[in-house]
Coordinates of C-alpha atoms in Angstrom, one line a residue:
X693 CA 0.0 0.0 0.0
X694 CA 0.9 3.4 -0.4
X695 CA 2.2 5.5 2.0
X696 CA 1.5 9.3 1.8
X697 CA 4.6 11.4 2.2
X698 CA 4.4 13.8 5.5
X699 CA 6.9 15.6 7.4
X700 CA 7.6 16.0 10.9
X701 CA 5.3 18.2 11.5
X702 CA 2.3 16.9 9.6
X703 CA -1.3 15.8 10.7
X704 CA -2.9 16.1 8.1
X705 CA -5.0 13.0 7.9
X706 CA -5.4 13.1 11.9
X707 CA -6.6 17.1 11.6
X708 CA -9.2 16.0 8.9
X709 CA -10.5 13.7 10.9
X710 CA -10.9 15.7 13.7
X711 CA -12.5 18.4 11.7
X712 CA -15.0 16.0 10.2
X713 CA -15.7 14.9 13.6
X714 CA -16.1 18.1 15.2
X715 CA -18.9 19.7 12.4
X716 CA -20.4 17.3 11.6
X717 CA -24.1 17.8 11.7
X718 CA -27.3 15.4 11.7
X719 CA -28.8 17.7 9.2
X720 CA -25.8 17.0 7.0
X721 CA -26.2 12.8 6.9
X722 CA -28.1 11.6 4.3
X723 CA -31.2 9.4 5.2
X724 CA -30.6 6.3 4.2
X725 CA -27.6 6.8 6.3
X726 CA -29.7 8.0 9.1
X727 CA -32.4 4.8 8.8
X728 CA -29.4 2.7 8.8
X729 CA -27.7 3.7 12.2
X730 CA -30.7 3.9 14.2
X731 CA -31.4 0.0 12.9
X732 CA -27.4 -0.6 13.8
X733 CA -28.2 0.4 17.1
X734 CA -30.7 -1.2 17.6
X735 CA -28.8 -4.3 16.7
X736 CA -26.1 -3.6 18.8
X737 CA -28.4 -2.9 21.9
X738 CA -29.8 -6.6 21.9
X739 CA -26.4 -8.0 21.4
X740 CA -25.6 -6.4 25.1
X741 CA -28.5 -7.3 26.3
X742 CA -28.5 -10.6 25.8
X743 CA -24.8 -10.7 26.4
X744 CA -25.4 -9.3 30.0
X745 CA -25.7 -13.0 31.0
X746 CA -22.9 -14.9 29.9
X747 CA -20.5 -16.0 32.3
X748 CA -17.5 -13.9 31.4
X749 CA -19.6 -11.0 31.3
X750 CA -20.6 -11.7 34.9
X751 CA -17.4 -12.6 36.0
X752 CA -16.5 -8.7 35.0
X753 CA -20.1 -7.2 36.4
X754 CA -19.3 -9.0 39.8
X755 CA -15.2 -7.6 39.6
X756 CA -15.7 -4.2 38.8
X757 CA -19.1 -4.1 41.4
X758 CA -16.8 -4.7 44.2
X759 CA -14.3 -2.5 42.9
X760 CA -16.1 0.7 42.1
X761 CA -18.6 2.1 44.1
X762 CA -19.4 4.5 41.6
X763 CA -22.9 4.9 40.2
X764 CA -22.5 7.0 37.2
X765 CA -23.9 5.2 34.5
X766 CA -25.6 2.0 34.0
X767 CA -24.4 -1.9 33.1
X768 CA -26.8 -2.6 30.2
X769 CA -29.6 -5.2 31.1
X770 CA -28.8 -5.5 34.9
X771 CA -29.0 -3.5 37.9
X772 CA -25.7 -2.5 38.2
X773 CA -24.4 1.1 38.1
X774 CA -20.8 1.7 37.8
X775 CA -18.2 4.8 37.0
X776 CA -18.5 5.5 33.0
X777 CA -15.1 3.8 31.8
X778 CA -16.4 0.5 33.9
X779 CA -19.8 0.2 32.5
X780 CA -18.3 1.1 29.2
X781 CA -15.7 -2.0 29.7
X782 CA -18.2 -4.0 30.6
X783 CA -21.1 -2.9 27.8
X784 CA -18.9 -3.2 24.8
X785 CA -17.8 -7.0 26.2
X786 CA -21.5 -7.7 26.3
X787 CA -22.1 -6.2 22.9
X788 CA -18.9 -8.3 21.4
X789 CA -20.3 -10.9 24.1
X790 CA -21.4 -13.7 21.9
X791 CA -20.2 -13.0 18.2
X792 CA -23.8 -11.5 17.2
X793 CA -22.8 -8.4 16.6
X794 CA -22.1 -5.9 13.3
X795 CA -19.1 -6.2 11.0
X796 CA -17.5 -3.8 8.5
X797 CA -16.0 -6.7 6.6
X798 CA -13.7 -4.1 4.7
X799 CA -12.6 -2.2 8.0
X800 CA -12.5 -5.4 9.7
X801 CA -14.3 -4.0 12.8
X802 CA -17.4 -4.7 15.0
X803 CA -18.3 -1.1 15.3
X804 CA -21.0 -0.6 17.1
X805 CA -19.3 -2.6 20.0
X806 CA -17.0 0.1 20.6
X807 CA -19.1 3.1 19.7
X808 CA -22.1 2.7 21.4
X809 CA -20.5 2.1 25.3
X810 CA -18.6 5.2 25.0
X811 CA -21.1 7.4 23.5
X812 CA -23.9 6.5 25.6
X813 CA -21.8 7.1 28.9
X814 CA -21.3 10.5 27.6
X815 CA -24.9 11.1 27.3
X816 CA -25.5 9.7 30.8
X817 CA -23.0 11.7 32.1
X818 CA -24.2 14.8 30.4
X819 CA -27.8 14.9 30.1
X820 CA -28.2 17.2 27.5
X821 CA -27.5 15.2 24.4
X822 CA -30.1 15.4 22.2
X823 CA -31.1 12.2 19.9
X824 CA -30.5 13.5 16.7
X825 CA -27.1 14.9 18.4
X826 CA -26.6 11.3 19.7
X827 CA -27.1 9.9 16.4
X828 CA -24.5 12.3 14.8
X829 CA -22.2 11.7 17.6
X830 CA -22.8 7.8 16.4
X831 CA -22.6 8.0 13.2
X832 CA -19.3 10.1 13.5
X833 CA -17.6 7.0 15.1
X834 CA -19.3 4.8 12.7
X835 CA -17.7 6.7 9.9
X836 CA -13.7 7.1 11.6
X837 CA -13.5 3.6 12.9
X838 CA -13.6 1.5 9.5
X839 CA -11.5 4.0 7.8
X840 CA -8.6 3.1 9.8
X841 CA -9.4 -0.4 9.5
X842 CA -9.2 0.6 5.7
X843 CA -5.8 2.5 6.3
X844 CA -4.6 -0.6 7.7
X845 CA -5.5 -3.2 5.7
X846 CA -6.0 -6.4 6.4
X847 CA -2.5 -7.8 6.6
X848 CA -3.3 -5.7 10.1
X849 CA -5.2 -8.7 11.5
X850 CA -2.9 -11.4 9.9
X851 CA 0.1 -9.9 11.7
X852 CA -1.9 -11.0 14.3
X853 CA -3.2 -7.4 16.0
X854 CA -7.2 -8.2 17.0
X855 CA -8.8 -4.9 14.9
X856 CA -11.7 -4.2 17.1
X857 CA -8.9 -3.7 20.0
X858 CA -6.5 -1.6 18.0
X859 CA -8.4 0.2 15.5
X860 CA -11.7 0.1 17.7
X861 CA -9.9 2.7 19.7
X862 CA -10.5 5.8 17.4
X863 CA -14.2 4.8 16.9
X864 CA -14.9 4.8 20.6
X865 CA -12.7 8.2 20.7
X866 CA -14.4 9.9 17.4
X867 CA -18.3 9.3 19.1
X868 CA -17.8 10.5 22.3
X869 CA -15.5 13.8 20.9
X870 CA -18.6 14.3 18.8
X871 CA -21.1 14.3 21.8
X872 CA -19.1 16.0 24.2
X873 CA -19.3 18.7 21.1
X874 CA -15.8 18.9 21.8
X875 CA -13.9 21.1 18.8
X876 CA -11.2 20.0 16.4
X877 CA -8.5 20.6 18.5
X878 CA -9.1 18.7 21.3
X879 CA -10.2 15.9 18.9
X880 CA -7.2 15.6 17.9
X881 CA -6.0 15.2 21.2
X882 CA -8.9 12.2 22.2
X883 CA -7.7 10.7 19.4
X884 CA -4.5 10.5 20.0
X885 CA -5.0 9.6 23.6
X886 CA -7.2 6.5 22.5
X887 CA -4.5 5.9 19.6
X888 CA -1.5 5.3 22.3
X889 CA -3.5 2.8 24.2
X890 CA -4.6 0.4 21.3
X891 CA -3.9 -3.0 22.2
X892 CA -5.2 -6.3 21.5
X893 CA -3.9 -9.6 20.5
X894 CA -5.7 -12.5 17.9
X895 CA -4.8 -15.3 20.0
X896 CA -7.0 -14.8 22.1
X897 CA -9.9 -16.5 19.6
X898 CA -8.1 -19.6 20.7
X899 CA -10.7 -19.8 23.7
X900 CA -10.1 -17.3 26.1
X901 CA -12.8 -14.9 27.8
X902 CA -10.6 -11.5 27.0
X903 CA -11.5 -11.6 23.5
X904 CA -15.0 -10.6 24.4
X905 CA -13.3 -7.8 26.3
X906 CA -11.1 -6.3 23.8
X907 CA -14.1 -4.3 22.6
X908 CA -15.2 -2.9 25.4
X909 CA -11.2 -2.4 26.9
X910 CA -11.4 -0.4 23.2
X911 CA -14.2 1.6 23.9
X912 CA -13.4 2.6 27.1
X913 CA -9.8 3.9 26.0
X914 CA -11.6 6.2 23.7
X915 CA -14.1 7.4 26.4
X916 CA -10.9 7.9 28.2
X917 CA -9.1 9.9 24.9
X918 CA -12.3 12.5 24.7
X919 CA -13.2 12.9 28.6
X920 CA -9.2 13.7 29.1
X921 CA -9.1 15.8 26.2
X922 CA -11.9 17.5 26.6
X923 CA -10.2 19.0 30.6
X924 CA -7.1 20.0 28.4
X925 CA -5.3 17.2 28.9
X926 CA -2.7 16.4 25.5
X927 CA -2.4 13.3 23.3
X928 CA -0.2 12.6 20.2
X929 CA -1.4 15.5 17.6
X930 CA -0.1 12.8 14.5
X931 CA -0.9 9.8 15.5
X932 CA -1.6 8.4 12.6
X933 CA 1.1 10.5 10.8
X934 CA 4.2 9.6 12.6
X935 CA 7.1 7.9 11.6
X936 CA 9.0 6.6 14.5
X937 CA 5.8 5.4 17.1
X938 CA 2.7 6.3 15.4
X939 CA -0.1 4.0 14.9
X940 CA 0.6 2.8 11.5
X941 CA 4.1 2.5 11.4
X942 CA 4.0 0.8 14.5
X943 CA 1.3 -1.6 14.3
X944 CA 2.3 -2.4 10.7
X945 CA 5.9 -2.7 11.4
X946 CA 6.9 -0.7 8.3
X947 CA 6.7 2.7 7.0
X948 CA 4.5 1.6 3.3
X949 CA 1.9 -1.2 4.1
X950 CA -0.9 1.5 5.3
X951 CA -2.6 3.9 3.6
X952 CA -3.1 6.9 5.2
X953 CA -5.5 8.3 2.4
X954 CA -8.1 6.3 3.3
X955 CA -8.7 8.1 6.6
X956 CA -10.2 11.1 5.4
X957 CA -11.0 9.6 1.1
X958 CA -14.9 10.4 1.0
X959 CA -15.3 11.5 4.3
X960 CA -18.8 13.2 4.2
X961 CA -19.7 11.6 0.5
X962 CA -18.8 8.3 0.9
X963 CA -20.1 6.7 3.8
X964 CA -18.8 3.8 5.8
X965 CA -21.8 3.7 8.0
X966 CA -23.3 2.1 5.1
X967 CA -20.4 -0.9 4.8
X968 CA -21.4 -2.4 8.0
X969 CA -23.5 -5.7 8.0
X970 CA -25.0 -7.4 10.2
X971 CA -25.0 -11.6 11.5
X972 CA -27.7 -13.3 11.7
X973 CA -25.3 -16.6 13.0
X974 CA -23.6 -16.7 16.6
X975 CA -19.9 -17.0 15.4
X976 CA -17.5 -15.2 14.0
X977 CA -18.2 -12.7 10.7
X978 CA -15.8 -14.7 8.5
X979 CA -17.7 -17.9 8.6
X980 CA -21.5 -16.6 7.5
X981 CA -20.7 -17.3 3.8
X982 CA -19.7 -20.5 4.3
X983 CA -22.7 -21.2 6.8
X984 CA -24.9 -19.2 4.3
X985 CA -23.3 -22.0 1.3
X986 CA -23.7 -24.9 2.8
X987 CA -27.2 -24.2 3.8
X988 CA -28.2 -23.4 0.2
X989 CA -26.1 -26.6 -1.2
X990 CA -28.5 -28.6 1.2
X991 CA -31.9 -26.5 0.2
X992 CA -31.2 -27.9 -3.0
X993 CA -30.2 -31.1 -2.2
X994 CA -31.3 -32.3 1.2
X995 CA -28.4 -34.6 2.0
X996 CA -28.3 -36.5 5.2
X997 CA -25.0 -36.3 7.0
X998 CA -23.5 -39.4 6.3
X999 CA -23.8 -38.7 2.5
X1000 CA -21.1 -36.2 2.8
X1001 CA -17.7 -37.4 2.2
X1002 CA -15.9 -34.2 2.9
X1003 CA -16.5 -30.0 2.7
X1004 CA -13.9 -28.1 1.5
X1005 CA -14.3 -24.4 1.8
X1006 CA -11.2 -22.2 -0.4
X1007 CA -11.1 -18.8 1.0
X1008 CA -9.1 -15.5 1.7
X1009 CA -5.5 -16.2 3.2
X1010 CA -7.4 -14.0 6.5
X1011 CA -10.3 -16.6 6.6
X1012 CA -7.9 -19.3 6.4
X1013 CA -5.6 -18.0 9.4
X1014 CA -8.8 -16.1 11.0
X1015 CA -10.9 -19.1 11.4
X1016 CA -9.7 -22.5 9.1
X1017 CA -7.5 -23.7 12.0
X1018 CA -8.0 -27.9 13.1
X1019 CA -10.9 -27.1 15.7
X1020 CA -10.0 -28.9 19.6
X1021 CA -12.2 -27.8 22.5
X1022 CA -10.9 -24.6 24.2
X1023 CA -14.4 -23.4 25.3
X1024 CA -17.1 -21.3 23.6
X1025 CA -14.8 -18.7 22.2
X1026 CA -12.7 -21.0 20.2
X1027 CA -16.2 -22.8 19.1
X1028 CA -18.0 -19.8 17.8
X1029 CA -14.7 -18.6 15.8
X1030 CA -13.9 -21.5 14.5
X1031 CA -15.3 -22.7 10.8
X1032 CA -15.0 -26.3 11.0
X1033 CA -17.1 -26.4 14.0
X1034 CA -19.9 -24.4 12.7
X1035 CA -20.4 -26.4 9.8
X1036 CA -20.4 -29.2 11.9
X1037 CA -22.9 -27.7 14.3
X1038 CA -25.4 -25.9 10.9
X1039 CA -25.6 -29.5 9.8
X1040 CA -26.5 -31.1 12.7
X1041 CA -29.0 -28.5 14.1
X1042 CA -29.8 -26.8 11.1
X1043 CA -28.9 -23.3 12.2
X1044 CA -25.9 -21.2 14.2
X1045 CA -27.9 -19.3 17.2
X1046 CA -27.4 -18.7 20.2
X1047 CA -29.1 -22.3 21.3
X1048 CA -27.1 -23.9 19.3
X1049 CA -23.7 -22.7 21.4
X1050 CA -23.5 -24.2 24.8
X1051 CA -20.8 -25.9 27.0
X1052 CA -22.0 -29.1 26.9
X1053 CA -21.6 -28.9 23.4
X1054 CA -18.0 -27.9 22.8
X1055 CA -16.5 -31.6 23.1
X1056 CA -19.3 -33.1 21.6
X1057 CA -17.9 -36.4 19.7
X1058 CA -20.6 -35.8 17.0
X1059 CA -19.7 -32.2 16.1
X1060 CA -15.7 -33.2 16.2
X1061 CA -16.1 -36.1 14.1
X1062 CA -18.3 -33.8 11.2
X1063 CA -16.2 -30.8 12.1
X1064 CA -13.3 -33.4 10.9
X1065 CA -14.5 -33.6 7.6
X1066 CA -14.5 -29.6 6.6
X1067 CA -10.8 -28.4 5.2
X1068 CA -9.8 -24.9 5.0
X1069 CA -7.8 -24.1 2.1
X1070 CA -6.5 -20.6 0.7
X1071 CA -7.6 -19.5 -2.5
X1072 CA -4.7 -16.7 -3.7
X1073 CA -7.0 -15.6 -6.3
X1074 CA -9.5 -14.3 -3.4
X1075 CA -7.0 -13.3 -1.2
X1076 CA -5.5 -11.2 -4.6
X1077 CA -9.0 -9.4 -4.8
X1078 CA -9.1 -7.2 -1.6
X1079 CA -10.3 -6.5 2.0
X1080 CA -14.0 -6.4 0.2
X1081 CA -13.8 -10.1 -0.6
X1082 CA -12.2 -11.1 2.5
X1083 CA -15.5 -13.4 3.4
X1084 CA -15.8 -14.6 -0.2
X1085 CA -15.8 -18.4 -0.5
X1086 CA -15.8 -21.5 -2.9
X1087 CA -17.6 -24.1 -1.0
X1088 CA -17.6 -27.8 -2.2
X1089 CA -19.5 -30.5 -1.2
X1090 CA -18.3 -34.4 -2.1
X1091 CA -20.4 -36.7 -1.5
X1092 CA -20.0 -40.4 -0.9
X1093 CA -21.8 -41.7 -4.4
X1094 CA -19.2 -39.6 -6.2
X1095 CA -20.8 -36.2 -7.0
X1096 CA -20.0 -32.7 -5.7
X1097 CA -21.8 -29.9 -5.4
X1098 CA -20.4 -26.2 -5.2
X1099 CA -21.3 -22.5 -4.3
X1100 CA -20.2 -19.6 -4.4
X1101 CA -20.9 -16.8 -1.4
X1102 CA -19.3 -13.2 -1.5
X1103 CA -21.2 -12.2 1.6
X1104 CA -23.6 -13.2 4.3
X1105 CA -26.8 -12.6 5.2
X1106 CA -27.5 -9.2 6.2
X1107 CA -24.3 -7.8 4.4
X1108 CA -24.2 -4.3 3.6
X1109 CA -25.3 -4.8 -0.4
X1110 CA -28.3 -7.0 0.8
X1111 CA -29.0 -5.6 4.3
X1112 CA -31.9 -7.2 6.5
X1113 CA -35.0 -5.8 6.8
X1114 CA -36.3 -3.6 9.9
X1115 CA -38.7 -6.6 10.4
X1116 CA -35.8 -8.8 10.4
X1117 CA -33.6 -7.0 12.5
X1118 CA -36.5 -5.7 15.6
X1119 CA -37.1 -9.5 15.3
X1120 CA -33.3 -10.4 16.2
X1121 CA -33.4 -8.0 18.7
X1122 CA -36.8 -9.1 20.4
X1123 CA -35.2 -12.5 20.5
X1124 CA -31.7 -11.6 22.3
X1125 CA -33.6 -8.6 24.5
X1126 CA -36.1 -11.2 26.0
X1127 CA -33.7 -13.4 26.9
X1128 CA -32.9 -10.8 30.2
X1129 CA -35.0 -8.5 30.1
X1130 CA -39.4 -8.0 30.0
X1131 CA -40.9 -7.7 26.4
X1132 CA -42.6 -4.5 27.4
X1133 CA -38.9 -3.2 27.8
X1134 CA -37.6 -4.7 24.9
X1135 CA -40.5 -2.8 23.4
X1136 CA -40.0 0.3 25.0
X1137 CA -36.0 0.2 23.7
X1138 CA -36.6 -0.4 20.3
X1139 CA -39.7 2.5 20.0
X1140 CA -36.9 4.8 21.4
X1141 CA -33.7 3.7 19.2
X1142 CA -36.2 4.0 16.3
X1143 CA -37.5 7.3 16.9
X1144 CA -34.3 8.2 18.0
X1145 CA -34.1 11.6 16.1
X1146 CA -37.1 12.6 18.1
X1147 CA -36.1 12.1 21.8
X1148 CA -34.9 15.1 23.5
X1149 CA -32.6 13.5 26.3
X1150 CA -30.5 10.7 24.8
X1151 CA -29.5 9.6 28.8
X1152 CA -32.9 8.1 28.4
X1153 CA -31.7 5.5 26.7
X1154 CA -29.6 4.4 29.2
X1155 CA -32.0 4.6 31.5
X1156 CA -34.5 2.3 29.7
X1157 CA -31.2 -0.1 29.2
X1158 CA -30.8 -0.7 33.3
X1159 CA -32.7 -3.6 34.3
X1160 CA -34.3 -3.4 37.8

């Protein structure tokens, strides 16, 4: 990739971002853009919700509750009120909580898992965030945070850097700039507070409860970047720009394979907000086309399982290394991000929801012994087409009479070209919501996220999100 010349001095692409940021006005998004980010949200929201009881995300509401006294803002779905970097932390785990939520499959980032916690602590904290103001404020991080996933690329993720952790960062930092209506200046600043403390490492897919955290540890460092800034306090002005510690050449570990035009290319015509899909599968983004494949191999032909000889799926060098790896029990994590396993478990139970993930499942002989019979391989001639093909796959079905079937998937369900209906989408959200909290809450959440534009007080929201 291209790297743009700067000098020492030079923040540019950091400065535009900031000034975007900082002027940007609800009046000035288009509608389909603003339909679309109220239905993200909305999304988003029941991914916490139903995320607020899983056991990692208890294990952090039960830490931080006896180590904060702090009642600031509220943990989504519970009772529990904690200081506004805490119930951030623990918000965006619970969005991120289950693999159910968004995906710029370009920008390779979940982004409403790191947007959402921050800004809605800022408009808990403040109380005089307006919705429409709230929904700018959103869509401003919506728009920053896959355009350094675009700067990046995806070798960013194959070096092994976990994107919603690193790039997530400037997302977080970008909404709650934008709702603290702080100006381009201090920014500048947030972001480059957020942009020294991106961190966040890929193995931890291979079963470990902090991958559920990394969005919300993300989201809180860019709460952090904007609250700090916004009191004066100074960050790294080119962050993005420079050449000995900033974020690209750093987290690329060169000084070319970035490209900084991508920050600010189309900002304000172009608009990312619009690249993010949505799953309609518990598991990990880069798997839906294959799930989404072999379900329409078996519409048309309904093969038992012991027809099937082998599956072999040819895909992007990042699905290979993201989730083709020999699946052995490790625990949920490594079940819902790995692709042999959900194959394994879409053709024994006939879908990939949240029902169909439990413990007792993981080691299940059954599932190992189908999950055996998917291979991985790369396909260079995906791989050679971009970060927009990254989920494009050749699936191949042999069978044991001889024949083999094939299909080809360029994105899931729900992908940005071919995005869910509203019907669709309040129905995913009724069906995580419940799982914690009352219908006539779930109701009342999804009448206000949909009206959003017309709420005065966008701390309301949070205050419909706490669960009594």
């Amino acid at each position: 990739m291209a790297h743009a010349e700067t000098t020492e001095q030079d923040n540019r692409y950091t400065a535009g971002i900031a000034d975007f940021v900082s002027k940007l006005r609800y009046e000035d998004i288009p509608a389909a853009v603003r339909t679309r980010i109220r239905l993200l949200i909305l999304d988003s929201i029941g991914c916490a919700l139903y995320g607020a009881d899983l056991e990692w995300t208890r294990i952090l509401q039960r830490t931080l509750g006896e180590l904060d006294t702090t009642r600031a803002c509220a943990v989504w779905g519970t009772g529990l009120r904690l200081s506004a970097p805490h119930a951030a932390l623990i918000n965006g785990t619970q969005v991120q909580g289950f693999e159910l939520d968004d995906v710029h499959r370009a920008g390779v980032l979940h982004v409403g898992a790191v947007v959402l916690p921050a800004l809605i602590a800022v408009a808990e904290l403040r109380r005089n965030l307006s919705g429409s103001e709230f929904l700018a404020a959103a869509v401003a991080g919506y728009e920053i945070g896959p355009r350094v996933g675009l700067c990046m690329g995806p070798e960013h993720i194959g070096q092994g850097w976990h994107s919603g952790a690193t790039v997530g960062v400037f997302a977080a930092a970008a909404a709650a700039s934008r709702g603290l209506r702080l100006d381009s200046s201090r920014t500048i600043h947030a972001l480059g507070i957020a942009g020294t403390q991106s961190a966040g490492l890929m193995a931890a897919q291979f079963g470990a409860m902090v991958k559920r955290m990394h969005a919300g540890r993300s989201s809180q460092s860019g709460l952090y970047g904007a609250l700090l800034a916004e009191r004066g306090f100074t960050g790294i002005e080119d962050v993005f720009e420079n050449e000995y510690g900033g974020f690209c050449t750093t987290f690329s570990r060169s000084t070319d394979r970035f490209d900084l035009r991508k920050l600010t290319e189309g900002l304000g015509s172009e608009w990312q907000t619009m690249g993010v899909a949505l799953k309609f599968y518990s598991c990990v983004g880069s798997n839906h086309t294959t799930l989404d494949a072999v379900r329409a191999i078996r519409e048309e032909r309904p093969f038992a399982i012991d027809d099937v000889d082998k599956i072999v799926v040819h895909g992007s060098q990042v699905t290979m290394d993201h989730v083709g790896w020999k699946y052995v029990p490790q625990g949920l994590t490594s079940a819902q991000l790995n692709l042999p396993y959900c194959v394994a478990t879409l053709l024994l139970e006939g879908d990939c929801f949240v029902d169909q993930f439990t413990e007792d499942k993981v080691a299940d002989p059954e599932r190992m012994r189908l999950a055996g019979k998917v291979q991985v391989e790369h396909d260079a001639g995906i791989t050679a087409k971009g970060s927009q093909f990254r989920h494009m796959v050749r699936v191949q079905v042999f069978f044991r009479d001889g024949t083999v079937m094939e299909r080809t998937v360029q994105a899931g369900r729900g992908n940005e070209k071919d995005f869910a209906s509203e019907t669709d989408i309040v129905g995913k959200f009724m069906n995580l919501a419940t799982h914690v909290i009352p219908r006539s809450q779930a109701d009342a959440i999804a009448e206000w996220i949909l009206a959003a534009d017309r709420q005065a007080d966008a701390g309301a929201l949070a205050r419909l999100l706490a669960h009594a």
